[in-house]
PDB file of C-alpha atoms and ligand atoms in Angstrom:
ATOM      1  CA  MET S   1      -4.327-119.752  19.861  1.00 93.00           C
ATOM      2  CA  LYS S   2      -1.902-122.485  20.834  1.00 96.00           C
ATOM      3  CA  ILE S   3       0.862-123.380  18.382  1.00 98.00           C
ATOM      4  CA  LEU S   4       1.971-126.929  19.102  1.00 98.00           C
ATOM      5  CA  ARG S   5       5.316-127.707  17.511  1.00 98.00           C
ATOM      6  CA  THR S   6       6.107-131.091  18.977  1.00 98.00           C
ATOM      7  CA  ILE S   7       4.211-134.367  19.208  1.00 98.00           C
ATOM      8  CA  LYS S   8       4.821-134.563  22.952  1.00 98.00           C
ATOM      9  CA  GLN S   9       3.392-131.083  23.525  1.00 98.00           C
ATOM     10  CA  THR S  10       0.393-131.913  21.339  1.00 98.00           C
ATOM     11  CA  ARG S  11      -0.429-135.133  23.190  1.00 98.00           C
ATOM     12  CA  LYS S  12      -0.242-133.311  26.502  1.00 97.00           C
ATOM     13  CA  TYR S  13      -2.560-130.565  25.256  1.00 96.00           C
ATOM     14  CA  LEU S  14      -5.022-133.131  23.876  1.00 96.00           C
ATOM     15  CA  ALA S  15      -5.057-135.083  27.127  1.00 95.00           C
ATOM     16  CA  GLY S  16      -6.371-131.861  28.706  1.00 94.00           C
ATOM     17  CA  VAL S  17      -9.108-131.509  26.074  1.00 92.00           C
ATOM     18  CA  ARG S  18     -10.171-135.086  26.658  1.00 92.00           C
ATOM     19  CA  ALA S  19     -10.118-134.687  30.424  1.00 94.00           C
ATOM     20  CA  GLU S  20     -12.775-131.983  29.963  1.00 92.00           C
ATOM     21  CA  GLY S  21     -14.909-134.668  28.314  1.00 91.00           C
ATOM     22  CA  ARG S  22     -14.925-132.922  24.935  1.00 88.00           C
ATOM     23  CA  SER S  23     -14.830-134.783  21.658  1.00 92.00           C
ATOM     24  CA  LEU S  24     -12.133-133.868  19.205  1.00 96.00           C
ATOM     25  CA  GLY S  25     -12.451-132.789  15.575  1.00 97.00           C
ATOM     26  CA  PHE S  26      -9.360-132.590  13.411  1.00 98.00           C
ATOM     27  CA  VAL S  27      -8.664-130.801  10.110  1.00 98.00           C
ATOM     28  CA  PRO S  28      -5.328-131.598   8.448  1.00 98.00           C
ATOM     29  CA  THR S  29      -4.092-128.882   6.049  1.00 98.00           C
ATOM     30  CA  MET S  30      -0.996-127.604   4.320  1.00 98.00           C
ATOM     31  CA  GLY S  31      -1.871-124.061   5.373  1.00 98.00           C
ATOM     32  CA  TYR S  32      -2.336-120.833   3.414  1.00 98.00           C
ATOM     33  CA  LEU S  33      -5.906-121.148   4.555  1.00 98.00           C
ATOM     34  CA  HIS S  34      -8.908-120.132   2.462  1.00 98.00           C
ATOM     35  CA  GLU S  35     -12.674-120.500   2.780  1.00 98.00           C
ATOM     36  CA  GLY S  36     -12.469-124.170   1.697  1.00 98.00           C
ATOM     37  CA  HIS S  37     -10.304-125.003   4.710  1.00 98.00           C
ATOM     38  CA  LEU S  38     -12.335-122.747   6.989  1.00 98.00           C
ATOM     39  CA  SER S  39     -15.589-124.490   6.046  1.00 98.00           C
ATOM     40  CA  LEU S  40     -14.085-127.725   7.412  1.00 98.00           C
ATOM     41  CA  MET S  41     -13.018-125.998  10.622  1.00 98.00           C
ATOM     42  CA  ARG S  42     -16.403-124.394  11.193  1.00 98.00           C
ATOM     43  CA  ARG S  43     -18.065-127.773  10.757  1.00 97.00           C
ATOM     44  CA  ALA S  44     -15.568-129.371  13.135  1.00 97.00           C
ATOM     45  CA  LYS S  45     -16.323-126.645  15.678  1.00 96.00           C
ATOM     46  CA  LYS S  46     -20.050-127.200  15.322  1.00 96.00           C
ATOM     47  CA  GLU S  47     -19.926-130.984  15.524  1.00 96.00           C
ATOM     48  CA  THR S  48     -17.188-131.587  18.060  1.00 93.00           C
ATOM     49  CA  GLY S  49     -16.704-128.323  19.930  1.00 90.00           C
ATOM     50  CA  SER S  50     -12.925-128.472  20.022  1.00 84.00           C
ATOM     51  CA  PRO S  51     -11.275-128.464  16.619  1.00 94.00           C
ATOM     52  CA  LEU S  52      -7.571-128.879  16.201  1.00 97.00           C
ATOM     53  CA  ILE S  53      -5.935-128.315  12.847  1.00 98.00           C
ATOM     54  CA  SER S  54      -2.543-129.199  11.511  1.00 98.00           C
ATOM     55  CA  ILE S  55      -0.478-127.112   9.154  1.00 98.00           C
ATOM     56  CA  PHE S  56       2.246-129.175   7.560  1.00 98.00           C
ATOM     57  CA  VAL S  57       3.530-128.884   4.013  1.00 98.00           C
ATOM     58  CA  ASN S  58       4.372-132.542   3.683  1.00 98.00           C
ATOM     59  CA  PRO S  59       7.511-132.980   1.573  1.00 98.00           C
ATOM     60  CA  THR S  60       6.881-136.674   0.857  1.00 98.00           C
ATOM     61  CA  GLN S  61       3.767-135.977  -1.213  1.00 98.00           C
ATOM     62  CA  PHE S  62       5.628-133.681  -3.616  1.00 98.00           C
ATOM     63  CA  GLY S  63       7.551-135.216  -6.500  1.00 97.00           C
ATOM     64  CA  PRO S  64      10.926-134.000  -7.753  1.00 95.00           C
ATOM     65  CA  GLY S  65      10.472-130.714  -9.600  1.00 95.00           C
ATOM     66  CA  GLU S  66       7.054-130.080  -8.010  1.00 97.00           C
ATOM     67  CA  ASP S  67       6.192-126.961  -6.010  1.00 97.00           C
ATOM     68  CA  TYR S  68       7.242-128.039  -2.475  1.00 98.00           C
ATOM     69  CA  ARG S  69       9.642-125.121  -2.013  1.00 97.00           C
ATOM     70  CA  ARG S  70       7.423-122.423  -3.443  1.00 96.00           C
ATOM     71  CA  TYR S  71       4.163-123.724  -1.918  1.00 98.00           C
ATOM     72  CA  PRO S  72       2.624-120.616  -0.266  1.00 98.00           C
ATOM     73  CA  ARG S  73       3.058-120.305   3.509  1.00 98.00           C
ATOM     74  CA  ASP S  74       1.779-117.648   5.950  1.00 98.00           C
ATOM     75  CA  LEU S  75       1.448-118.870   9.537  1.00 98.00           C
ATOM     76  CA  LYS S  76       0.500-115.484  11.033  1.00 98.00           C
ATOM     77  CA  GLN S  77      -2.438-114.987   8.641  1.00 98.00           C
ATOM     78  CA  ASP S  78      -3.452-118.662   9.079  1.00 98.00           C
ATOM     79  CA  GLU S  79      -3.543-118.214  12.859  1.00 98.00           C
ATOM     80  CA  ARG S  80      -5.955-115.297  12.507  1.00 98.00           C
ATOM     81  CA  SER S  81      -8.249-117.106  10.051  1.00 98.00           C
ATOM     82  CA  ALA S  82      -8.292-120.328  12.063  1.00 98.00           C
ATOM     83  CA  GLU S  83      -9.033-118.474  15.282  1.00 97.00           C
ATOM     84  CA  GLU S  84     -12.045-116.783  13.661  1.00 97.00           C
ATOM     85  CA  ALA S  85     -13.285-120.219  12.593  1.00 97.00           C
ATOM     86  CA  GLY S  86     -13.189-121.379  16.224  1.00 96.00           C
ATOM     87  CA  VAL S  87      -9.914-123.287  16.194  1.00 97.00           C
ATOM     88  CA  GLU S  88      -8.122-123.466  19.521  1.00 93.00           C
ATOM     89  CA  ALA S  89      -4.829-125.021  18.580  1.00 97.00           C
ATOM     90  CA  ILE S  90      -2.628-125.649  15.582  1.00 98.00           C
ATOM     91  CA  PHE S  91      -0.303-128.624  15.318  1.00 98.00           C
ATOM     92  CA  TYR S  92       2.606-127.126  13.391  1.00 98.00           C
ATOM     93  CA  PRO S  93       5.426-129.669  13.310  1.00 98.00           C
ATOM     94  CA  SER S  94       8.779-129.383  11.577  1.00 98.00           C
ATOM     95  CA  VAL S  95       9.763-131.893   8.902  1.00 98.00           C
ATOM     96  CA  LYS S  96      12.240-133.424  11.379  1.00 98.00           C
ATOM     97  CA  GLU S  97       9.508-133.875  13.985  1.00 98.00           C
ATOM     98  CA  MET S  98       7.413-135.852  11.481  1.00 98.00           C
ATOM     99  CA  TYR S  99      10.255-137.675   9.737  1.00 98.00           C
ATOM    100  CA  PRO S 100      13.151-138.171  12.166  1.00 98.00           C
ATOM    101  CA  GLU S 101      16.398-139.729  11.046  1.00 98.00           C
ATOM    102  CA  ASN S 102      15.989-143.287   9.689  1.00 98.00           C
ATOM    103  CA  TYR S 103      12.294-142.791   9.142  1.00 98.00           C
ATOM    104  CA  SER S 104      11.288-145.685   6.869  1.00 98.00           C
ATOM    105  CA  THR S 105       7.603-146.648   7.132  1.00 98.00           C
ATOM    106  CA  ARG S 106       5.092-145.902   4.381  1.00 98.00           C
ATOM    107  CA  VAL S 107       1.498-146.886   3.815  1.00 98.00           C
ATOM    108  CA  GLU S 108      -0.100-147.195   0.398  1.00 98.00           C
ATOM    109  CA  VAL S 109      -3.641-147.918  -0.757  1.00 98.00           C
ATOM    110  CA  ALA S 110      -2.804-150.320  -3.582  1.00 97.00           C
ATOM    111  CA  GLY S 111      -4.388-149.694  -6.971  1.00 95.00           C
ATOM    112  CA  LEU S 112      -6.333-146.565  -6.121  1.00 97.00           C
ATOM    113  CA  SER S 113      -3.134-144.584  -5.588  1.00 97.00           C
ATOM    114  CA  GLY S 114      -1.828-145.156  -9.122  1.00 97.00           C
ATOM    115  CA  VAL S 115      -4.711-143.796 -11.206  1.00 98.00           C
ATOM    116  CA  LEU S 116      -5.934-140.262 -12.076  1.00 98.00           C
ATOM    117  CA  CYS S 117      -3.686-137.812 -10.163  1.00 98.00           C
ATOM    118  CA  GLY S 118      -1.580-140.771  -8.998  1.00 98.00           C
ATOM    119  CA  ALA S 119      -0.670-141.601 -12.606  1.00 98.00           C
ATOM    120  CA  SER S 120       0.879-138.185 -13.205  1.00 96.00           C
ATOM    121  CA  ARG S 121       2.234-137.759  -9.667  1.00 97.00           C
ATOM    122  CA  PRO S 122       3.945-141.079  -8.817  1.00 97.00           C
ATOM    123  CA  GLY S 123       4.328-141.535  -5.056  1.00 98.00           C
ATOM    124  CA  HIS S 124       2.058-138.585  -4.260  1.00 98.00           C
ATOM    125  CA  PHE S 125      -0.717-140.578  -2.614  1.00 98.00           C
ATOM    126  CA  ARG S 126       1.711-142.783  -0.707  1.00 98.00           C
ATOM    127  CA  GLY S 127       2.974-139.528   0.807  1.00 98.00           C
ATOM    128  CA  VAL S 128      -0.589-138.401   1.530  1.00 98.00           C
ATOM    129  CA  THR S 129      -1.835-141.607   3.151  1.00 98.00           C
ATOM    130  CA  THR S 130       1.360-141.979   5.176  1.00 98.00           C
ATOM    131  CA  VAL S 131       1.186-138.472   6.602  1.00 98.00           C
ATOM    132  CA  VAL S 132      -2.572-138.684   7.254  1.00 99.00           C
ATOM    133  CA  LEU S 133      -2.114-141.992   9.077  1.00 98.00           C
ATOM    134  CA  LYS S 134       0.678-140.454  11.160  1.00 98.00           C
ATOM    135  CA  LEU S 135      -1.408-137.374  11.941  1.00 98.00           C
ATOM    136  CA  LEU S 136      -4.406-139.485  12.947  1.00 98.00           C
ATOM    137  CA  ASN S 137      -2.147-141.577  15.204  1.00 98.00           C
ATOM    138  CA  ILE S 138      -0.683-138.478  16.820  1.00 98.00           C
ATOM    139  CA  ILE S 139      -3.968-136.615  17.320  1.00 98.00           C
ATOM    140  CA  ASP S 140      -6.353-139.582  17.732  1.00 97.00           C
ATOM    141  CA  PRO S 141      -9.426-137.472  16.865  1.00 97.00           C
ATOM    142  CA  ASP S 142     -13.047-138.619  17.029  1.00 97.00           C
ATOM    143  CA  VAL S 143     -13.766-137.092  13.631  1.00 98.00           C
ATOM    144  CA  ALA S 144     -11.425-135.914  10.850  1.00 98.00           C
ATOM    145  CA  TYR S 145     -12.633-133.542   8.135  1.00 98.00           C
ATOM    146  CA  PHE S 146     -11.559-133.498   4.489  1.00 98.00           C
ATOM    147  CA  GLY S 147     -12.710-131.633   1.388  1.00 98.00           C
ATOM    148  CA  ARG S 148     -14.392-133.095  -1.679  1.00 97.00           C
ATOM    149  CA  LYS S 149     -12.153-130.878  -3.812  1.00 97.00           C
ATOM    150  CA  ASP S 150      -9.418-133.508  -3.434  1.00 98.00           C
ATOM    151  CA  VAL S 151     -11.758-136.344  -4.223  1.00 98.00           C
ATOM    152  CA  GLN S 152      -9.193-139.055  -4.890  1.00 98.00           C
ATOM    153  CA  GLN S 153      -7.521-138.261  -1.579  1.00 98.00           C
ATOM    154  CA  ALA S 154     -10.920-138.560   0.122  1.00 98.00           C
ATOM    155  CA  VAL S 155     -11.624-141.943  -1.509  1.00 98.00           C
ATOM    156  CA  LEU S 156      -8.187-143.244  -0.502  1.00 98.00           C
ATOM    157  CA  ILE S 157      -8.460-142.055   3.085  1.00 98.00           C
ATOM    158  CA  ASN S 158     -11.901-143.614   3.448  1.00 97.00           C
ATOM    159  CA  ARG S 159     -10.470-146.866   2.160  1.00 98.00           C
ATOM    160  CA  MET S 160      -7.377-146.736   4.376  1.00 98.00           C
ATOM    161  CA  VAL S 161      -9.441-146.060   7.494  1.00 98.00           C
ATOM    162  CA  ARG S 162     -11.737-148.951   6.663  1.00 98.00           C
ATOM    163  CA  ASP S 163      -8.957-151.371   5.667  1.00 98.00           C
ATOM    164  CA  LEU S 164      -6.862-150.643   8.756  1.00 98.00           C
ATOM    165  CA  ASN S 165      -9.834-150.685  11.176  1.00 98.00           C
ATOM    166  CA  MET S 166      -9.132-147.174  12.374  1.00 98.00           C
ATOM    167  CA  LYS S 167     -11.796-145.860  14.702  1.00 96.00           C
ATOM    168  CA  CYS S 168     -11.732-142.221  13.629  1.00 97.00           C
ATOM    169  CA  LYS S 169     -14.803-141.082  11.646  1.00 98.00           C
ATOM    170  CA  ILE S 170     -14.110-139.417   8.319  1.00 98.00           C
ATOM    171  CA  ARG S 171     -16.314-136.597   7.025  1.00 97.00           C
ATOM    172  CA  ILE S 172     -15.998-135.365   3.461  1.00 97.00           C
ATOM    173  CA  LEU S 173     -17.441-131.888   2.911  1.00 97.00           C
ATOM    174  CA  PRO S 174     -18.422-130.040  -0.293  1.00 97.00           C
ATOM    175  CA  THR S 175     -16.035-128.025  -2.452  1.00 98.00           C
ATOM    176  CA  VAL S 176     -16.083-124.302  -1.701  1.00 98.00           C
ATOM    177  CA  ARG S 177     -15.871-122.186  -4.853  1.00 98.00           C
ATOM    178  CA  GLU S 178     -15.149-118.620  -5.898  1.00 98.00           C
ATOM    179  CA  LYS S 179     -18.109-116.653  -7.277  1.00 98.00           C
ATOM    180  CA  ASP S 180     -17.363-117.731 -10.856  1.00 98.00           C
ATOM    181  CA  GLY S 181     -17.109-121.409  -9.883  1.00 98.00           C
ATOM    182  CA  LEU S 182     -13.345-121.877  -9.596  1.00 98.00           C
ATOM    183  CA  ALA S 183     -12.631-124.290  -6.736  1.00 98.00           C
ATOM    184  CA  MET S 184     -10.705-122.523  -3.989  1.00 98.00           C
ATOM    185  CA  SER S 185      -7.128-123.705  -3.691  1.00 98.00           C
ATOM    186  CA  SER S 186      -3.928-122.395  -2.117  1.00 97.00           C
ATOM    187  CA  ARG S 187      -2.385-122.911  -5.562  1.00 97.00           C
ATOM    188  CA  ASN S 188      -4.711-120.316  -7.136  1.00 98.00           C
ATOM    189  CA  THR S 189      -2.209-117.716  -5.895  1.00 97.00           C
ATOM    190  CA  TYR S 190       0.150-118.897  -8.654  1.00 97.00           C
ATOM    191  CA  LEU S 191      -2.252-117.597 -11.332  1.00 98.00           C
ATOM    192  CA  SER S 192      -1.685-114.383 -13.296  1.00 98.00           C
ATOM    193  CA  GLN S 193      -4.756-112.365 -14.215  1.00 98.00           C
ATOM    194  CA  ASP S 194      -5.122-114.047 -17.633  1.00 98.00           C
ATOM    195  CA  GLU S 195      -4.584-117.468 -16.099  1.00 98.00           C
ATOM    196  CA  ARG S 196      -7.146-116.741 -13.398  1.00 98.00           C
ATOM    197  CA  GLU S 197      -9.694-116.038 -16.142  1.00 98.00           C
ATOM    198  CA  ASP S 198      -8.799-119.281 -17.935  1.00 98.00           C
ATOM    199  CA  ALA S 199      -8.905-121.321 -14.702  1.00 98.00           C
ATOM    200  CA  VAL S 200     -12.684-121.164 -14.543  1.00 98.00           C
ATOM    201  CA  ILE S 201     -12.744-123.551 -17.512  1.00 98.00           C
ATOM    202  CA  LEU S 202     -12.338-126.547 -15.174  1.00 98.00           C
ATOM    203  CA  TYR S 203     -15.664-125.791 -13.516  1.00 98.00           C
ATOM    204  CA  GLN S 204     -17.328-124.762 -16.779  1.00 98.00           C
ATOM    205  CA  SER S 205     -16.334-128.011 -18.493  1.00 98.00           C
ATOM    206  CA  LEU S 206     -17.790-129.979 -15.562  1.00 98.00           C
ATOM    207  CA  GLN S 207     -20.999-127.988 -15.909  1.00 98.00           C
ATOM    208  CA  LYS S 208     -21.078-128.853 -19.613  1.00 98.00           C
ATOM    209  CA  ALA S 209     -20.590-132.547 -18.797  1.00 98.00           C
ATOM    210  CA  GLN S 210     -23.380-132.404 -16.239  1.00 97.00           C
ATOM    211  CA  ALA S 211     -25.721-130.841 -18.809  1.00 97.00           C
ATOM    212  CA  MET S 212     -24.837-133.577 -21.322  1.00 97.00           C
ATOM    213  CA  VAL S 213     -25.593-136.347 -18.820  1.00 96.00           C
ATOM    214  CA  LYS S 214     -28.871-134.640 -17.957  1.00 93.00           C
ATOM    215  CA  SER S 215     -29.793-134.560 -21.640  1.00 95.00           C
ATOM    216  CA  GLU S 216     -29.440-138.358 -21.801  1.00 95.00           C
ATOM    217  CA  ILE S 217     -25.929-138.576 -23.253  1.00 97.00           C
ATOM    218  CA  ARG S 218     -24.357-141.622 -21.628  1.00 97.00           C
ATOM    219  CA  ASP S 219     -21.254-142.179 -23.737  1.00 98.00           C
ATOM    220  CA  SER S 220     -18.271-141.062 -21.614  1.00 98.00           C
ATOM    221  CA  LYS S 221     -16.062-140.630 -24.691  1.00 98.00           C
ATOM    222  CA  LYS S 222     -18.442-138.063 -26.142  1.00 98.00           C
ATOM    223  CA  ILE S 223     -18.626-136.150 -22.895  1.00 98.00           C
ATOM    224  CA  ILE S 224     -14.857-136.182 -22.355  1.00 98.00           C
ATOM    225  CA  SER S 225     -14.304-134.975 -25.967  1.00 98.00           C
ATOM    226  CA  ALA S 226     -16.654-132.043 -25.400  1.00 98.00           C
ATOM    227  CA  MET S 227     -14.823-131.173 -22.157  1.00 98.00           C
ATOM    228  CA  ARG S 228     -11.443-131.433 -23.903  1.00 98.00           C
ATOM    229  CA  ARG S 229     -12.562-129.078 -26.650  1.00 98.00           C
ATOM    230  CA  MET S 230     -13.683-126.525 -24.090  1.00 98.00           C
ATOM    231  CA  VAL S 231     -10.500-126.665 -22.034  1.00 98.00           C
ATOM    232  CA  LYS S 232      -8.285-126.537 -25.129  1.00 98.00           C
ATOM    233  CA  GLY S 233     -10.040-123.308 -26.104  1.00 98.00           C
ATOM    234  CA  ARG S 234      -8.186-121.535 -23.291  1.00 98.00           C
ATOM    235  CA  LYS S 235      -4.696-120.327 -24.193  1.00 97.00           C
ATOM    236  CA  THR S 236      -2.980-121.010 -20.874  1.00 98.00           C
ATOM    237  CA  ALA S 237      -4.574-124.439 -20.270  1.00 98.00           C
ATOM    238  CA  ARG S 238      -2.875-127.803 -20.766  1.00 98.00           C
ATOM    239  CA  ILE S 239      -4.853-130.937 -19.924  1.00 98.00           C
ATOM    240  CA  ASP S 240      -3.306-133.525 -17.605  1.00 98.00           C
ATOM    241  CA  TYR S 241      -6.358-135.799 -17.587  1.00 98.00           C
ATOM    242  CA  ILE S 242     -10.136-135.740 -17.898  1.00 98.00           C
ATOM    243  CA  ALA S 243     -11.883-138.885 -16.690  1.00 98.00           C
ATOM    244  CA  ILE S 244     -15.242-140.368 -15.861  1.00 98.00           C
ATOM    245  CA  VAL S 245     -14.815-143.077 -13.246  1.00 98.00           C
ATOM    246  CA  ASP S 246     -16.593-145.298 -10.788  1.00 97.00           C
ATOM    247  CA  PRO S 247     -16.622-143.453  -7.414  1.00 96.00           C
ATOM    248  CA  VAL S 248     -15.466-146.483  -5.414  1.00 95.00           C
ATOM    249  CA  LYS S 249     -12.964-148.238  -7.677  1.00 96.00           C
ATOM    250  CA  LEU S 250     -11.910-145.126  -9.615  1.00 97.00           C
ATOM    251  CA  ALA S 251     -11.963-147.292 -12.774  1.00 97.00           C
ATOM    252  CA  PRO S 252     -13.013-145.689 -16.088  1.00 98.00           C
ATOM    253  CA  VAL S 253     -16.693-145.939 -16.963  1.00 98.00           C
ATOM    254  CA  ARG S 254     -17.585-146.214 -20.660  1.00 98.00           C
ATOM    255  CA  LYS S 255     -21.348-145.990 -20.532  1.00 98.00           C
ATOM    256  CA  ILE S 256     -22.825-144.019 -17.684  1.00 97.00           C
ATOM    257  CA  SER S 257     -25.454-146.183 -16.019  1.00 96.00           C
ATOM    258  CA  GLY S 258     -24.932-145.490 -12.299  1.00 96.00           C
ATOM    259  CA  ASP S 259     -23.108-143.105  -9.962  1.00 97.00           C
ATOM    260  CA  VAL S 260     -20.022-141.543 -11.564  1.00 97.00           C
ATOM    261  CA  LEU S 261     -17.250-139.207 -10.691  1.00 98.00           C
ATOM    262  CA  LEU S 262     -16.155-136.685 -13.307  1.00 98.00           C
ATOM    263  CA  ALA S 263     -12.633-135.576 -12.527  1.00 98.00           C
ATOM    264  CA  LEU S 264     -10.012-133.484 -14.241  1.00 98.00           C
ATOM    265  CA  ALA S 265      -6.560-132.031 -13.731  1.00 98.00           C
ATOM    266  CA  VAL S 266      -5.435-129.128 -15.878  1.00 98.00           C
ATOM    267  CA  TRP S 267      -2.263-127.089 -15.889  1.00 98.00           C
ATOM    268  CA  ILE S 268      -3.054-123.391 -16.026  1.00 98.00           C
ATOM    269  CA  GLY S 269       0.346-121.808 -16.526  1.00 97.00           C
ATOM    270  CA  LYS S 270       2.485-123.156 -13.642  1.00 95.00           C
ATOM    271  CA  ALA S 271      -0.473-124.211 -11.488  1.00 97.00           C
ATOM    272  CA  ARG S 272      -1.796-127.740 -11.691  1.00 98.00           C
ATOM    273  CA  LEU S 273      -5.473-127.422 -10.761  1.00 98.00           C
ATOM    274  CA  ILE S 274      -8.005-130.166 -10.082  1.00 98.00           C
ATOM    275  CA  ASP S 275     -11.767-130.287  -9.834  1.00 98.00           C
ATOM    276  CA  ASN S 276     -14.543-132.862  -9.884  1.00 98.00           C
ATOM    277  CA  LEU S 277     -18.240-133.465  -9.900  1.00 97.00           C
ATOM    278  CA  PHE S 278     -20.103-136.416  -8.395  1.00 97.00           C
ATOM    279  CA  LEU S 279     -23.208-137.439 -10.323  1.00 97.00           C
ATOM    280  CA  LYS S 280     -25.566-139.771  -8.530  1.00 96.00           C
ATOM    281  CA  LYS S 281     -28.354-141.746 -10.096  1.00 95.00           C
ATOM    282  CA  LYS S 282     -31.786-141.494  -8.550  1.00 94.00           C
ATOM    283  CA  ARG S 283     -34.269-144.352  -8.401  1.00 93.00           C
ATOM    284  CA  ASP S 284     -36.200-142.798 -11.314  1.00 94.00           C
ATOM    285  CA  GLY S 285     -33.042-143.022 -13.463  1.00 92.00           C
ATOM    286  CA  ARG S 286     -32.294-139.316 -13.458  1.00 93.00           C
ATOM    287  CA  PHE S 287     -28.935-137.930 -12.369  1.00 94.00           C
ATOM    288  CA  PHE S 288     -28.257-135.227  -9.816  1.00 94.00           C
ATOM    289  CA  VAL S 289     -25.123-133.545  -8.492  1.00 94.00           C
ATOM    290  CA  SER S 290     -24.224-134.902  -5.078  1.00 93.00           C
ATOM    291  CA  TYR S 291     -22.197-132.748  -2.710  1.00 87.00           C
ATOM    292  CA  ARG S 292     -21.414-135.716  -0.527  1.00 82.00           C
ATOM    293  CA  LEU S 293     -19.147-138.587  -1.377  1.00 82.00           C
TER     294      LEU S 293
HETATM  295  P1  AMP Q 301      -4.698-128.720   1.605  1.00 92.11           P
HETATM  296  O1  AMP Q 301      -4.236-127.626   2.503  1.00 92.11           O
HETATM  297  O2  AMP Q 301      -4.757-128.306   0.167  1.00 92.11           O
HETATM  298  O3  AMP Q 301      -3.953-130.006   1.829  1.00 92.11           O
HETATM  299  O4  AMP Q 301      -6.205-129.019   1.999  1.00 92.11           O
HETATM  300  C1  AMP Q 301      -6.569-129.366   3.309  1.00 92.11           C
HETATM  301  C2  AMP Q 301      -7.986-129.860   3.305  1.00 92.11           C
HETATM  302  O5  AMP Q 301      -8.853-128.836   2.814  1.00 92.11           O
HETATM  303  C3  AMP Q 301      -8.179-131.072   2.382  1.00 92.11           C
HETATM  304  O6  AMP Q 301      -9.066-131.990   2.997  1.00 92.11           O
HETATM  305  C4  AMP Q 301      -8.786-130.452   1.154  1.00 92.11           C
HETATM  306  O7  AMP Q 301      -9.596-131.356   0.418  1.00 92.11           O
HETATM  307  C5  AMP Q 301      -9.632-129.353   1.764  1.00 92.11           C
HETATM  308  N1  AMP Q 301      -9.906-128.324   0.756  1.00 92.11           N
HETATM  309  C6  AMP Q 301      -9.020-127.684  -0.033  1.00 92.11           C
HETATM  310  N2  AMP Q 301      -9.666-126.841  -0.879  1.00 92.11           N
HETATM  311  C7  AMP Q 301     -10.978-126.966  -0.618  1.00 92.11           C
HETATM  312  C8  AMP Q 301     -12.159-126.365  -1.159  1.00 92.11           C
HETATM  313  N3  AMP Q 301     -12.115-125.470  -2.143  1.00 92.11           N
HETATM  314  N4  AMP Q 301     -13.354-126.735  -0.644  1.00 92.11           N
HETATM  315  C9  AMP Q 301     -13.424-127.647   0.357  1.00 92.11           C
HETATM  316  N5  AMP Q 301     -12.361-128.235   0.900  1.00 92.11           N
HETATM  317  C10 AMP Q 301     -11.143-127.914   0.430  1.00 92.11           C
END
């Protein structure tokens, strides 16, 4: 496993990969890898043959008072997991390498970055799109892989790549879950045993919403109220938002008549967890859960 700490070193390594005529798949992460991350790497291996990942806990996407400092990190374990998933090299830059002195350029997807998670985490998505754009410029992959778990991030990156005419292909892959349905996340390590039990309520409330839509309930307010009641029933849970939105514009939908995204963010103790469900409308008017975006 190659650990590439500088941009220069990385470009040199990638020139070698390209010289062998291989295409390049790229998986950006913040590390502390779990099955969700590994599913992206395995797909990258299968589709491109030579996956490279990055591990970079990006300070600019954390707000003041957020968990940047205590975000879990374990490079040695990550190396082992990534290697098993077929990864050959890890781009592992320092903060200084990514943001040298007098760094001043930022990119923002207007509008979409200020809603849902963006409303409670001002500046978060500007940090995300800026670092993803930088990473894509550094690595110049053929395909980059992202998870549906962070659905707003996926929507924004798709939009940025389209708006800026970037040639990299973006693949969004399904959310990998624990046995009880909890979406895997590096932040799940923050949960105590009681909190871990409560955390499953995010998934369960989405399941409830899905059942309501399937039984012809189309009023978003009703569905959101039912989800709120469920989440509030858990002692350690505090709702940040629960929303039903259009999957392209991320604008609230009042009456469900086409494809919708059900998304929520809930504090479970000190962990802010997110989850979502994408309901697509079939030609016959019925709805089904889509694992693609
Ligand atoms: P992170 O390290 O949290 O920044 O995540 C890196 C990538 O892995 C992002 O594209 C995430 O959407 C994706 N990811 C995180 N958790 C999951 C999961 N449970 N299932 C699928 N993809 C995930």
